[in-house]
Structures are given as structure tokens and as C-alpha cells.
CSV table of C-alpha atoms in Angstrom, one decimal:
chain,number,residue,atom,x,y,z
A,463,MET,CA,23.9,-28.2,34.4
A,464,SER,CA,24.1,-31.8,34.5
A,465,LYS,CA,23.3,-33.5,31.5
A,466,ARG,CA,20.7,-36.4,31.3
A,467,TRP,CA,22.3,-39.2,28.4
A,468,ILE,CA,19.3,-41.2,26.8
A,469,PHE,CA,20.6,-44.2,24.6
A,470,SER,CA,19.3,-45.8,22.0
A,471,PRO,CA,19.0,-49.3,21.9
A,472,PRO,CA,21.0,-51.2,19.1
A,473,ASN,CA,19.1,-52.8,16.4
A,474,LYS,CA,21.0,-55.7,16.1
A,475,SER,CA,19.2,-56.9,12.4
A,476,LEU,CA,19.3,-54.2,10.7
A,477,GLN,CA,22.5,-52.8,12.0
A,478,SER,CA,24.0,-56.6,10.3
A,479,GLU,CA,22.1,-55.9,6.9
A,480,ILE,CA,23.3,-52.2,6.4
A,481,ALA,CA,26.7,-52.8,7.7
A,482,SER,CA,26.9,-56.2,5.3
A,483,LYS,CA,25.2,-54.4,1.7
A,484,LEU,CA,27.1,-51.2,2.2
A,485,LYS,CA,30.5,-52.8,3.7
A,486,ILE,CA,30.3,-50.7,6.5
A,487,SER,CA,31.3,-51.2,10.2
A,488,HIS,CA,28.7,-52.6,12.9
A,489,LEU,CA,29.7,-49.2,14.6
A,490,LEU,CA,29.0,-47.2,11.9
A,491,ALA,CA,25.4,-48.6,10.9
A,492,GLN,CA,24.2,-48.2,14.3
A,493,VAL,CA,24.7,-44.4,14.2
A,494,LEU,CA,22.7,-43.9,10.9
A,495,ILE,CA,20.2,-46.0,12.1
A,496,ASN,CA,20.4,-43.9,15.7
A,497,ARG,CA,20.0,-40.8,13.0
A,498,GLY,CA,16.6,-42.2,11.4
A,499,ILE,CA,18.3,-43.9,8.5
A,500,ILE,CA,17.1,-47.2,8.4
A,501,ASP,CA,16.9,-48.3,4.6
A,502,ILE,CA,19.9,-48.9,2.3
A,503,THR,CA,19.0,-46.4,-0.6
A,504,SER,CA,18.7,-43.9,2.3
A,505,ALA,CA,22.4,-44.8,4.2
A,506,LYS,CA,24.1,-44.7,0.5
A,507,ASN,CA,22.8,-41.6,-0.3
A,508,PHE,CA,24.1,-40.5,3.2
A,509,LEU,CA,27.5,-42.1,2.8
A,510,GLN,CA,27.8,-41.2,-0.9
A,511,PRO,CA,25.7,-37.9,-2.2
A,512,GLN,CA,25.8,-37.6,-5.9
A,513,ILE,CA,24.6,-34.1,-7.5
A,514,ALA,CA,22.5,-36.2,-10.0
A,515,ALA,CA,20.2,-37.3,-6.9
A,516,LEU,CA,19.0,-33.8,-6.6
A,517,GLU,CA,15.3,-33.6,-7.9
A,518,ASP,CA,14.4,-31.2,-10.6
A,519,PRO,CA,13.3,-28.1,-9.9
A,520,SER,CA,10.0,-28.1,-11.4
A,521,LEU,CA,8.8,-30.1,-7.7
A,522,LEU,CA,8.5,-27.0,-6.5
A,523,PRO,CA,5.5,-24.8,-5.8
A,524,ASP,CA,4.7,-22.2,-8.4
A,525,ILE,CA,8.8,-22.6,-9.5
A,526,GLU,CA,7.5,-22.3,-13.6
A,527,LYS,CA,5.4,-19.6,-12.9
A,528,ALA,CA,8.1,-17.4,-11.1
A,529,SER,CA,10.7,-18.3,-13.6
A,530,ILE,CA,8.4,-17.8,-16.3
A,531,ARG,CA,8.1,-14.0,-14.7
A,532,ILE,CA,11.4,-13.6,-14.3
A,533,ASN,CA,11.9,-14.2,-18.3
A,534,GLU,CA,9.5,-12.0,-19.1
A,535,ALA,CA,10.9,-9.1,-16.9
A,536,VAL,CA,14.2,-9.9,-17.9
A,537,ARG,CA,12.7,-9.4,-21.6
A,538,LYS,CA,10.7,-6.5,-20.9
A,539,LYS,CA,13.5,-4.8,-19.2
A,540,GLU,CA,11.6,-4.5,-16.1
A,541,LYS,CA,13.2,-3.6,-12.8
A,542,ILE,CA,13.7,-6.8,-10.4
A,543,VAL,CA,14.4,-5.7,-6.9
A,544,ILE,CA,15.9,-9.1,-4.7
A,545,TYR,CA,14.2,-8.4,-1.1
A,546,GLY,CA,16.5,-10.8,1.6
A,547,ASP,CA,17.3,-11.0,5.0
A,548,TYR,CA,20.2,-10.1,7.0
A,549,ASP,CA,21.4,-13.3,8.4
A,550,VAL,CA,24.1,-15.7,6.6
A,551,ASP,CA,21.2,-17.9,4.8
A,552,GLY,CA,19.4,-14.7,3.6
A,553,LEU,CA,22.8,-12.7,2.7
A,554,SER,CA,24.2,-15.8,0.7
A,555,ALA,CA,20.9,-16.4,-1.2
A,556,THR,CA,20.2,-12.5,-2.3
A,557,ALA,CA,23.9,-12.8,-3.6
A,558,LEU,CA,23.4,-16.1,-5.8
A,559,MET,CA,19.9,-14.8,-7.1
A,560,TYR,CA,21.6,-11.3,-8.0
A,561,ARG,CA,24.7,-13.4,-9.6
A,562,CYS,CA,22.0,-15.4,-11.8
A,563,LEU,CA,19.7,-12.5,-12.4
A,564,LYS,CA,23.4,-10.7,-13.8
A,565,LEU,CA,23.7,-13.4,-15.9
A,566,VAL,CA,20.8,-13.5,-17.8
A,567,GLY,CA,20.6,-9.5,-18.4
A,568,ALA,CA,17.9,-8.6,-16.0
A,569,GLN,CA,17.9,-4.9,-14.5
A,570,VAL,CA,18.3,-6.4,-10.9
A,571,SER,CA,18.8,-5.0,-7.6
A,572,TYR,CA,18.9,-5.8,-4.1
A,573,TYR,CA,17.7,-4.8,-1.0
A,574,ILE,CA,18.3,-5.9,2.9
A,575,PRO,CA,16.5,-4.4,5.7
A,576,GLU,CA,17.7,-3.5,9.0
A,577,ARG,CA,17.4,-5.1,11.5
A,578,LEU,CA,17.0,-2.6,14.6
A,579,GLU,CA,15.1,-0.4,12.0
A,580,GLU,CA,12.9,-2.9,10.0
A,581,GLY,CA,13.0,-6.2,12.1
A,582,TYR,CA,12.9,-9.4,9.7
A,583,GLY,CA,10.9,-9.9,6.7
A,584,LEU,CA,8.9,-8.1,4.2
A,585,ASN,CA,7.7,-4.9,5.6
A,586,THR,CA,5.1,-1.9,3.5
A,587,ASP,CA,7.7,1.0,4.0
A,588,ALA,CA,10.2,-1.2,2.1
A,589,ILE,CA,7.8,-1.9,-0.5
A,590,LYS,CA,6.5,1.7,-1.0
A,591,LYS,CA,10.2,2.8,-1.4
A,592,LEU,CA,11.2,0.2,-3.9
A,593,LYS,CA,7.9,1.5,-5.7
A,594,GLU,CA,9.4,4.7,-5.8
A,595,GLY,CA,12.4,3.3,-7.3
A,596,GLY,CA,10.7,1.7,-10.2
A,597,ALA,CA,10.4,-1.9,-8.6
A,598,ASP,CA,8.1,-3.8,-11.4
A,599,VAL,CA,9.2,-6.9,-9.8
A,600,ILE,CA,10.1,-8.0,-5.9
A,601,LEU,CA,11.2,-11.5,-5.2
A,602,THR,CA,12.1,-12.4,-1.6
A,603,VAL,CA,14.9,-15.1,-0.5
A,604,ASP,CA,14.7,-16.3,3.0
A,605,CYS,CA,11.5,-14.6,4.2
A,606,GLY,CA,7.7,-13.8,3.0
A,607,ILE,CA,5.8,-16.9,3.4
A,608,ASN,CA,3.3,-14.8,6.3
A,609,ALA,CA,3.5,-11.7,4.5
A,610,CYS,CA,0.0,-11.6,3.8
A,611,ARG,CA,-0.4,-8.1,4.5
A,612,GLU,CA,2.4,-7.1,2.7
A,613,ALA,CA,1.7,-8.8,0.0
A,614,ASP,CA,-1.8,-6.9,-0.5
A,615,VAL,CA,0.6,-3.9,-0.3
A,616,ALA,CA,2.7,-4.9,-2.9
A,617,ARG,CA,-0.5,-6.1,-5.2
A,618,SER,CA,-1.9,-2.7,-4.9
A,619,PHE,CA,1.5,-1.0,-6.3
A,620,GLY,CA,1.3,-3.3,-9.3
A,621,ILE,CA,4.0,-5.0,-8.0
A,622,ASP,CA,4.4,-8.9,-9.1
A,623,LEU,CA,6.0,-10.4,-5.8
A,624,ILE,CA,7.5,-13.7,-6.1
A,625,ILE,CA,7.6,-15.1,-2.7
A,626,THR,CA,10.7,-17.7,-2.2
A,627,ASP,CA,11.2,-18.7,1.5
A,628,HIS,CA,11.7,-22.1,3.7
A,629,HIS,CA,9.8,-21.0,6.9
A,630,GLN,CA,6.9,-23.1,7.8
A,631,PRO,CA,3.7,-21.2,6.4
A,632,GLY,CA,0.9,-19.8,8.3
A,633,GLN,CA,-2.9,-20.8,7.9
A,634,GLU,CA,-3.2,-17.9,5.5
A,635,ILE,CA,-0.6,-17.7,2.2
A,636,PRO,CA,0.4,-14.7,0.9
A,637,ASN,CA,-1.7,-13.2,-2.1
A,638,ALA,CA,1.6,-12.9,-4.2
A,639,PHE,CA,2.1,-13.5,-8.1
A,640,ALA,CA,4.1,-16.7,-7.1
A,641,VAL,CA,4.7,-18.7,-3.8
A,642,VAL,CA,7.6,-20.9,-3.9
A,643,ASN,CA,7.9,-23.0,-0.5
A,644,PRO,CA,8.5,-26.6,-0.3
A,645,LYS,CA,6.5,-26.8,3.0
A,646,LEU,CA,3.6,-25.9,1.3
A,647,LYS,CA,0.2,-28.3,1.9
A,648,THR,CA,0.1,-28.5,-2.4
A,649,SER,CA,4.2,-29.4,-2.6
A,650,PRO,CA,5.2,-32.2,-4.3
A,651,CYS,CA,8.5,-32.2,-3.1
A,652,VAL,CA,10.1,-35.1,-1.5
A,653,PHE,CA,12.4,-33.3,0.7
A,654,LYS,CA,11.0,-30.2,1.8
A,655,HIS,CA,13.6,-29.0,4.8
A,656,PHE,CA,15.8,-26.6,2.4
A,657,SER,CA,17.4,-23.5,3.8
A,658,GLY,CA,16.3,-20.2,1.9
A,659,VAL,CA,19.6,-20.1,0.1
A,660,GLY,CA,18.8,-23.8,-1.2
A,661,ILE,CA,15.4,-23.0,-3.0
A,662,ALA,CA,17.2,-20.1,-4.3
A,663,PHE,CA,19.2,-22.2,-5.9
A,664,LYS,CA,16.4,-24.5,-7.8
A,665,LEU,CA,15.1,-21.1,-8.9
A,666,ALA,CA,17.8,-20.3,-10.2
A,667,TRP,CA,18.3,-23.8,-11.5
A,668,ALA,CA,14.5,-23.0,-13.3
A,669,ILE,CA,15.8,-19.9,-14.7
A,670,GLY,CA,18.6,-21.4,-16.6
A,671,GLN,CA,16.2,-23.9,-18.0
A,672,HIS,CA,13.7,-20.9,-19.2
A,673,PHE,CA,16.8,-19.6,-20.9
A,674,SER,CA,17.9,-22.6,-22.8
A,675,PRO,CA,15.9,-23.6,-26.0
A,676,HIS,CA,16.5,-27.1,-24.1
A,677,LYS,CA,15.3,-28.5,-21.0
A,678,LYS,CA,19.2,-28.6,-19.7
A,679,VAL,CA,21.1,-25.4,-19.1
A,680,SER,CA,23.9,-24.0,-21.2
A,681,ALA,CA,27.2,-24.6,-20.6
A,682,GLU,CA,27.5,-21.4,-18.9
A,683,PHE,CA,25.1,-21.4,-17.0
A,684,LYS,CA,25.9,-25.1,-15.4
A,685,ASP,CA,29.0,-23.8,-14.6
A,686,PHE,CA,27.5,-20.9,-12.6
A,687,LEU,CA,25.6,-23.5,-10.9
A,688,LEU,CA,28.1,-25.4,-9.8
A,689,ASN,CA,30.1,-22.4,-8.4
A,690,ALA,CA,26.8,-21.1,-6.6
A,691,VAL,CA,26.8,-24.4,-4.5
A,692,GLY,CA,29.5,-22.2,-2.4
A,693,LEU,CA,26.9,-20.2,-1.5
A,694,VAL,CA,24.8,-22.7,-1.0
A,695,ALA,CA,26.7,-24.2,1.7
A,696,LEU,CA,27.2,-20.8,3.4
A,697,GLY,CA,23.8,-20.7,4.2
A,698,THR,CA,22.5,-24.1,4.7
A,699,ILE,CA,25.4,-24.6,7.2
A,700,ALA,CA,25.0,-21.2,9.1
A,701,ASP,CA,21.1,-21.7,8.8
A,702,VAL,CA,21.4,-25.2,10.9
A,703,VAL,CA,19.3,-26.8,8.7
A,704,PRO,CA,19.5,-31.0,8.7
A,705,LEU,CA,22.4,-31.9,6.4
A,706,LEU,CA,20.2,-34.9,5.4
A,707,GLY,CA,18.8,-35.2,1.3
A,708,GLU,CA,19.5,-32.9,-1.0
A,709,ASN,CA,20.9,-30.4,1.8
A,710,ARG,CA,23.9,-32.8,2.4
A,711,ILE,CA,24.0,-33.5,-1.4
A,712,LEU,CA,24.5,-29.4,-2.0
A,713,THR,CA,26.7,-29.0,1.2
A,714,LYS,CA,29.1,-31.6,-0.2
A,715,TYR,CA,29.6,-30.2,-3.4
A,716,GLY,CA,29.3,-26.6,-1.8
A,717,LEU,CA,32.0,-27.5,0.7
A,718,SER,CA,34.2,-28.0,-2.4
A,719,ALA,CA,33.6,-25.2,-4.5
A,720,LEU,CA,33.9,-22.9,-1.6
A,721,GLN,CA,37.4,-24.4,-1.3
A,722,TYR,CA,38.4,-23.3,-4.7
A,723,THR,CA,36.1,-20.3,-5.4
A,724,GLU,CA,37.2,-17.7,-7.8
A,725,ILE,CA,34.5,-15.5,-6.8
A,726,PRO,CA,36.4,-12.5,-5.0
A,727,GLY,CA,34.3,-12.0,-1.9
A,728,LEU,CA,34.4,-15.5,-0.8
A,729,ARG,CA,38.4,-15.6,-2.0
A,730,ALA,CA,38.7,-13.1,0.3
A,731,LEU,CA,36.7,-14.0,3.2
A,732,LEU,CA,38.8,-17.2,2.9
A,733,ASP,CA,42.2,-15.5,3.8
A,734,ILE,CA,41.4,-13.1,6.7
A,735,ALA,CA,39.7,-15.8,8.3
A,736,ASP,CA,43.1,-18.1,7.5
A,737,LEU,CA,41.4,-20.9,5.4
A,738,SER,CA,42.5,-20.3,2.0
A,739,ASN,CA,44.5,-23.5,2.4
A,740,THR,CA,42.6,-25.8,4.2
A,741,ASN,CA,40.2,-28.6,3.6
A,742,LEU,CA,36.9,-27.2,4.4
A,743,ASP,CA,34.0,-28.8,6.6
A,744,ALA,CA,30.6,-27.9,7.8
A,745,PHE,CA,32.8,-26.3,11.3
A,746,HIS,CA,35.1,-23.8,9.7
A,747,VAL,CA,31.5,-22.4,7.5
A,748,GLY,CA,29.4,-22.4,11.4
A,749,TYR,CA,32.2,-21.1,13.8
A,750,ARG,CA,35.0,-19.2,11.5
A,751,LEU,CA,33.1,-17.9,7.8
A,752,GLY,CA,29.2,-17.5,9.6
A,753,PRO,CA,29.9,-15.2,11.9
A,754,ARG,CA,32.1,-12.9,10.2
A,755,LEU,CA,29.2,-12.8,7.5
A,756,ASN,CA,26.3,-12.1,10.3
A,757,ALA,CA,28.1,-9.8,12.1
A,758,PRO,CA,27.3,-6.9,10.3
A,759,GLY,CA,23.6,-7.7,10.6
A,760,ARG,CA,23.8,-8.0,14.2
A,761,VAL,CA,25.6,-4.8,15.0
A,762,GLY,CA,25.3,-2.3,11.8
A,763,ASN,CA,24.1,-3.2,8.4
A,764,ALA,CA,23.8,-6.5,6.4
A,765,GLY,CA,23.7,-4.7,3.1
A,766,ILE,CA,27.5,-4.8,2.9
A,767,VAL,CA,27.9,-8.7,3.0
A,768,VAL,CA,25.9,-9.0,-0.4
A,769,GLU,CA,28.4,-6.0,-2.0
A,770,MET,CA,31.1,-8.2,-0.9
A,771,LEU,CA,29.7,-11.7,-2.7
A,772,THR,CA,28.6,-9.7,-5.4
A,773,THR,CA,31.6,-7.7,-6.3
A,774,THR,CA,34.3,-8.6,-9.7
A,775,CYS,CA,37.1,-6.1,-7.9
A,776,ARG,CA,39.1,-8.1,-5.8
A,777,GLU,CA,40.7,-5.1,-4.0
A,778,ARG,CA,36.9,-4.2,-3.0
A,779,ALA,CA,36.3,-7.7,-1.6
A,780,LEU,CA,39.2,-7.8,0.3
A,781,GLU,CA,38.6,-4.0,1.8
A,782,ILE,CA,35.0,-5.5,3.1
A,783,ALA,CA,36.1,-8.7,4.3
A,784,ASN,CA,38.6,-6.5,6.7
A,785,PHE,CA,35.7,-5.1,7.7
A,786,LEU,CA,33.5,-7.4,8.6
A,787,ASP,CA,36.3,-9.3,10.6
A,788,ARG,CA,36.5,-6.1,12.5
A,789,GLU,CA,32.4,-5.8,13.0
A,790,ASN,CA,33.2,-9.6,14.1
A,791,LYS,CA,35.3,-8.7,16.9
A,792,ARG,CA,33.1,-5.7,18.1
A,793,ARG,CA,30.1,-8.6,18.3
A,794,GLN,CA,32.6,-10.6,20.5
A,795,ASP,CA,33.0,-8.1,23.0
A,796,ILE,CA,29.2,-6.9,23.1
A,797,GLN,CA,28.5,-10.7,23.5
A,798,VAL,CA,30.9,-11.3,26.0
A,799,ASP,CA,29.3,-8.4,28.5
A,800,ILE,CA,25.7,-9.2,28.1
A,801,MET,CA,26.3,-12.7,28.5
A,802,ALA,CA,28.1,-12.1,31.7
A,803,SER,CA,24.8,-9.7,32.7
A,804,ALA,CA,22.2,-12.4,31.6
A,805,ARG,CA,24.4,-15.2,33.6
A,806,LYS,CA,23.8,-12.6,37.0
A,807,LYS,CA,20.5,-12.0,36.3
A,808,VAL,CA,19.4,-15.9,36.2
A,809,MET,CA,21.5,-16.6,39.1
A,810,ASN,CA,20.7,-13.6,41.4
A,811,GLU,CA,16.9,-13.3,40.5
A,812,ILE,CA,15.8,-16.6,39.3
A,813,ASN,CA,14.7,-19.8,41.4
A,814,LEU,CA,15.3,-22.4,39.1
A,815,ASP,CA,13.6,-24.7,41.0
A,816,GLU,CA,10.4,-23.4,40.3
A,817,THR,CA,11.0,-22.2,36.8
A,818,THR,CA,10.6,-23.8,33.6
A,819,ALA,CA,11.4,-20.7,31.0
A,820,ILE,CA,13.7,-17.9,31.8
A,821,VAL,CA,12.4,-14.3,30.2
A,822,LEU,CA,15.0,-11.9,30.7
A,823,ALA,CA,15.1,-8.3,30.3
A,824,ASP,CA,17.9,-5.0,30.1
A,825,GLN,CA,17.8,-1.8,28.6
A,826,ALA,CA,21.5,-2.1,28.1
A,827,TRP,CA,21.9,-4.9,25.9
A,828,HIS,CA,21.9,-4.9,21.8
A,829,PRO,CA,19.2,-6.2,19.8
A,830,GLY,CA,21.2,-7.7,17.1
A,831,ILE,CA,23.2,-10.0,19.7
A,832,ILE,CA,20.5,-11.5,22.1
A,833,GLY,CA,20.0,-14.4,20.4
A,834,ILE,CA,23.1,-16.0,20.6
A,835,ILE,CA,23.0,-15.2,24.6
A,836,ALA,CA,19.5,-16.7,24.5
A,837,SER,CA,21.2,-19.7,22.7
A,838,LYS,CA,23.8,-19.7,25.4
A,839,ILE,CA,21.2,-19.3,28.2
A,840,VAL,CA,19.3,-22.5,27.3
A,841,GLU,CA,22.5,-24.5,27.0
A,842,GLU,CA,23.5,-23.6,30.0
A,843,PHE,CA,20.3,-23.9,32.3
A,844,ASN,CA,18.3,-26.2,29.7
A,845,ARG,CA,15.2,-23.8,29.8
A,846,PRO,CA,13.5,-22.5,26.7
A,847,THR,CA,14.9,-18.7,27.3
A,848,VAL,CA,13.7,-15.1,25.6
A,849,MET,CA,16.0,-12.0,26.3
A,850,ILE,CA,14.5,-9.1,25.6
A,851,ALA,CA,16.4,-5.8,24.7
A,852,ILE,CA,14.2,-3.0,25.8
A,853,ALA,CA,14.8,0.2,23.5
A,854,GLU,CA,12.2,3.4,24.4
A,855,ASP,CA,8.7,2.1,24.2
A,856,ILE,CA,9.1,-1.2,23.0
A,857,GLY,CA,11.0,-4.5,23.6
A,858,HIS,CA,12.7,-6.8,20.8
A,859,GLY,CA,12.9,-10.4,22.4
A,860,SER,CA,14.4,-13.1,20.9
A,861,ALA,CA,13.6,-17.1,22.2
A,862,ARG,CA,15.3,-20.4,22.1
A,863,SER,CA,14.1,-23.6,23.1
A,864,ILE,CA,15.4,-27.5,24.2
A,865,PRO,CA,14.7,-30.1,21.6
A,866,SER,CA,11.9,-31.4,23.3
A,867,PHE,CA,9.6,-27.9,23.5
A,868,HIS,CA,8.1,-25.8,20.8
A,869,ILE,CA,8.7,-22.4,21.5
A,870,LEU,CA,6.2,-20.9,19.1
A,871,GLU,CA,3.3,-22.2,20.4
A,872,ALA,CA,4.3,-21.1,24.0
A,873,LEU,CA,4.7,-17.7,22.5
A,874,GLU,CA,1.3,-18.1,20.7
A,875,TYR,CA,-0.3,-19.1,24.1
A,876,CYS,CA,1.3,-15.5,25.2
A,877,LYS,CA,0.2,-13.6,22.3
A,878,SER,CA,-2.1,-11.2,24.5
A,879,THR,CA,0.4,-9.8,25.9
A,880,LEU,CA,3.0,-9.4,22.5
A,881,LEU,CA,3.1,-6.8,20.0
A,882,SER,CA,4.0,-9.4,17.5
A,883,VAL,CA,5.2,-12.9,17.3
A,884,GLY,CA,7.1,-15.2,14.6
A,885,GLY,CA,9.4,-18.1,14.1
A,886,HIS,CA,9.6,-21.9,14.5
A,887,ALA,CA,10.0,-24.8,16.9
A,888,GLN,CA,13.3,-24.0,18.1
A,889,ALA,CA,13.5,-20.2,17.4
A,890,ALA,CA,11.5,-17.4,17.6
A,891,GLY,CA,11.0,-13.6,17.4
A,892,LEU,CA,8.9,-11.2,19.4
A,893,LYS,CA,7.9,-7.5,20.4
A,894,ILE,CA,6.3,-6.8,23.6
A,895,HIS,CA,6.0,-3.3,25.4
A,896,PRO,CA,7.9,-3.2,28.4
A,897,ASP,CA,4.7,-3.1,30.7
A,898,ASN,CA,3.6,-6.6,29.7
A,899,ILE,CA,7.3,-8.4,30.2
A,900,ASN,CA,6.2,-9.4,34.3
A,901,GLU,CA,2.5,-10.4,32.8
A,902,PHE,CA,4.4,-12.2,30.0
A,903,ARG,CA,7.1,-14.1,32.0
A,904,LEU,CA,4.0,-15.3,34.2
A,905,MET,CA,1.8,-16.7,31.4
A,906,LEU,CA,4.7,-18.2,30.0
A,907,ASN,CA,5.8,-19.8,32.8
A,908,SER,CA,2.4,-21.1,33.1
A,909,THR,CA,2.2,-23.0,29.7
A,910,THR,CA,5.6,-24.3,29.9
A,911,SER,CA,5.1,-25.8,33.4
A,912,GLN,CA,2.2,-27.8,31.9
A,913,ARG,CA,3.6,-28.6,29.0
A,914,LEU,CA,7.4,-29.7,30.3
A,915,SER,CA,8.0,-32.8,33.2
A,916,LYS,CA,11.0,-32.0,35.4
A,917,THR,CA,13.4,-34.6,33.5
A,918,ASP,CA,12.4,-32.3,30.5
A,919,LEU,CA,14.7,-29.7,32.6
A,920,VAL,CA,17.5,-31.7,33.4
């Protein structure tokens, strides 16, 4: 479909001021203005990000409480389990925290839920399993902010649950031991748009401060943090959070750390992707490294990625990296088939002139791939899209949206037809009984037709 271009009117006076004070071209100054960077300090920080500009981690809600509890667990030799997620952000955050806690001598392990069996986030069966394994503290990374029922289960088992997450909180906050999220209403953070691994980095920094007799971390811990920003760059870029503010700082230094990393798993990954001698940028992470790291979580078990990112054995790291490469090729083959099937359904079954939201469903589709396809359908047809993979008596759905439309709000409107739903403005996940799909399609189109104009769909 053809695209509608929207041009921002030039701001000549502000353009001249920024260009003059920063000694840059008027064109670059206008690009900064178009991106919402309209003062000298912000423009300078955007063009010349400095690691010294990172806010102290203590500004994050509950981070002091969380780091003190982790310090206590290390001292008492209690068992800490890191509960992650199966995407690149969650996996890199899990690896970062695991390496951090190993460095301070913790009794630590990690748990990555299986996408197809367990779905996203904390679940009660996993908490029970971890309790049976002796967990004293569960530390979530990149998940947990809406896990109210699961937090109550953990508390009933005597487990101290520490939630670190970057997703939007709901109206109710889990009754956990600590909840570290910059988007909480009580958060004094100036910058709130971290990735999950960005918040894990801040917690690692706070832990390092607590294990030092001074406010500053030790030289050994400083070296760890400066190397760990490579993992932060992976998750931050792959999760497509804004590369502004602290994210931009962490990504700039992280790409450099990644290029020269001595972490065996990252070194092996760069070798397999033929990037060992490349000046890395966001494209390389987003389109070369990210898909390989994501592949096992889409078509198998993602835990092996954390093993690769934490192992000290170069041979094992290379073995896993080769496996990730094969899994990514398998994912690509599955993706081609599903894309062809989905596109055929749109062309043959949907009248786009009368449709404001596309809902597609099929029993042959792999639930780990449909999110990618939903994004591609949105890109081609410029309509909010829900892809549903049907397995037995349940449909697993992935929703993606156009920039001007809040898909989660629309799905909440259709909640009566759904078994569960969660996500944010541009992407969401849901579960639905197959018998409800037609009703859901009608209800979603009803609300999108009221909220979207014809020009929104061009």
C-alpha cells in the first residue's frame, strides 16, 4: 500500500540557535528538532552521550530495598532464582544479573519459562516448582509488574519476590517484597523508558555499591559493569525502546563493549554472525544478532541462550552459537510459510475498504512466529493486526498496531471475548477460545472503526 508522508514545518529560529551553539549544520539541527530535541542540553547529550550522565540507581523505586535484600541473601547463603523472559531483553537481563550475583558470591540460578507451555511472565506452577527447589528469593527481570496473583502465591510460600520490570504498571501493583519499575507513579526518575536489561544494569550497579564500603563500586565491579553494558545494548536495541536519554548512553558504550567483549558467548555469537571485525551499530544487533538470540524462544527453549551468555567455556559457547544459527534458519523457513498463508488470507478473505482491524487465525501457524508476521501485515496493509495460532481448544494471539493507535486499549474493549490479554500501546498478547474468534473480530472492528479515520489507514 502507498504511504502518506507527513512533513514537519521547519523552525528556523530554533534551528539557527542549536546549529550555532553546537557548531552543527542547520539540517542536523532541524533533524534533532523533528525528533523532539528542542533545547541545547538535550541536543548535546543526544550527539555526545557521556556515561557520567547516567542517573544514580538510587532514584529507581525500591532499588535500595532490593539490593539490601540481595546483599542479605548472599551473606546468609540463601538461594536466589532469577526469573527471566524468553526474548532478547529478558535473556540478556537474566545473563547480566546471573553474572553479577556470581561475582558477589551468591547461590544463584535462573529460570526461563517456555513460550508455548507457560507463556509470558510469572506463573504459579513455576513458583511452586522453584519453592520445591529451595528458592528463598525470586528476582524477576523484564516481567512481573502485573503479576498480582503470582506475587500473593510467592508470599504465601515464604518467598521474597523482587520484581524488576520496565512495562507499564496496571492499576494494581503486586504485593511483592520490592517492585523496581521507573514507570511507577511514585518514581522520581527523570528517564523512564529503560529496557528490562537497562533496569537490571541499574540494580547490578546498586548491588555493587552495597558490597563496597564506599558509595562507589570496587574496581573489579566497575570493570564488570563496563563489560556488562554490551548485554545492555543487546536487549535495549532488540526491544526497540527509544534510543534517547540513558538508553542512548548505555547503547553507545554497550556497542563498543560488545565489539571488544571477552565474554565467550558473545564472542562466539559475533563469530557465527560474521561480525567479529565489524564496527557494530544498531542494525547489526537488531537484524543479525537479535534474531539468532530470539530464535530458540520462538521455536524451542530459550534457556540455552542464557547458558551461552554465562558460560566460561569457549567450546560450549561456540557449540550453542552454532545451534542458535540453525534454529534461526528454521525460524526463517517457518516464517516464510506463515507469511505467505497470512497474506493469502488478507487478499482472499478481507475487504480492506470495510476493515479497520485485521484478525487472522489458523491451526497450522506456529505461536512463536506470529508476532513477527503481525508486524509485517501491519507494515504492508497499515491496519492494527491480530494473528492467532490455534492449538486444540485455545488460540494464542499476537497483536501489533499502527503508530497512531493504542492496541491494548482496543483489546481491553474486547475483553469479554478473551481468556486473557496484556501488553502495551503497539504490541500485545492474548488468549482466546476458538469459538469466540468471529465475535472478537467484529468487536475489534467496531471499536477501531470509531477510533480510526480513513487517513489513519493510508
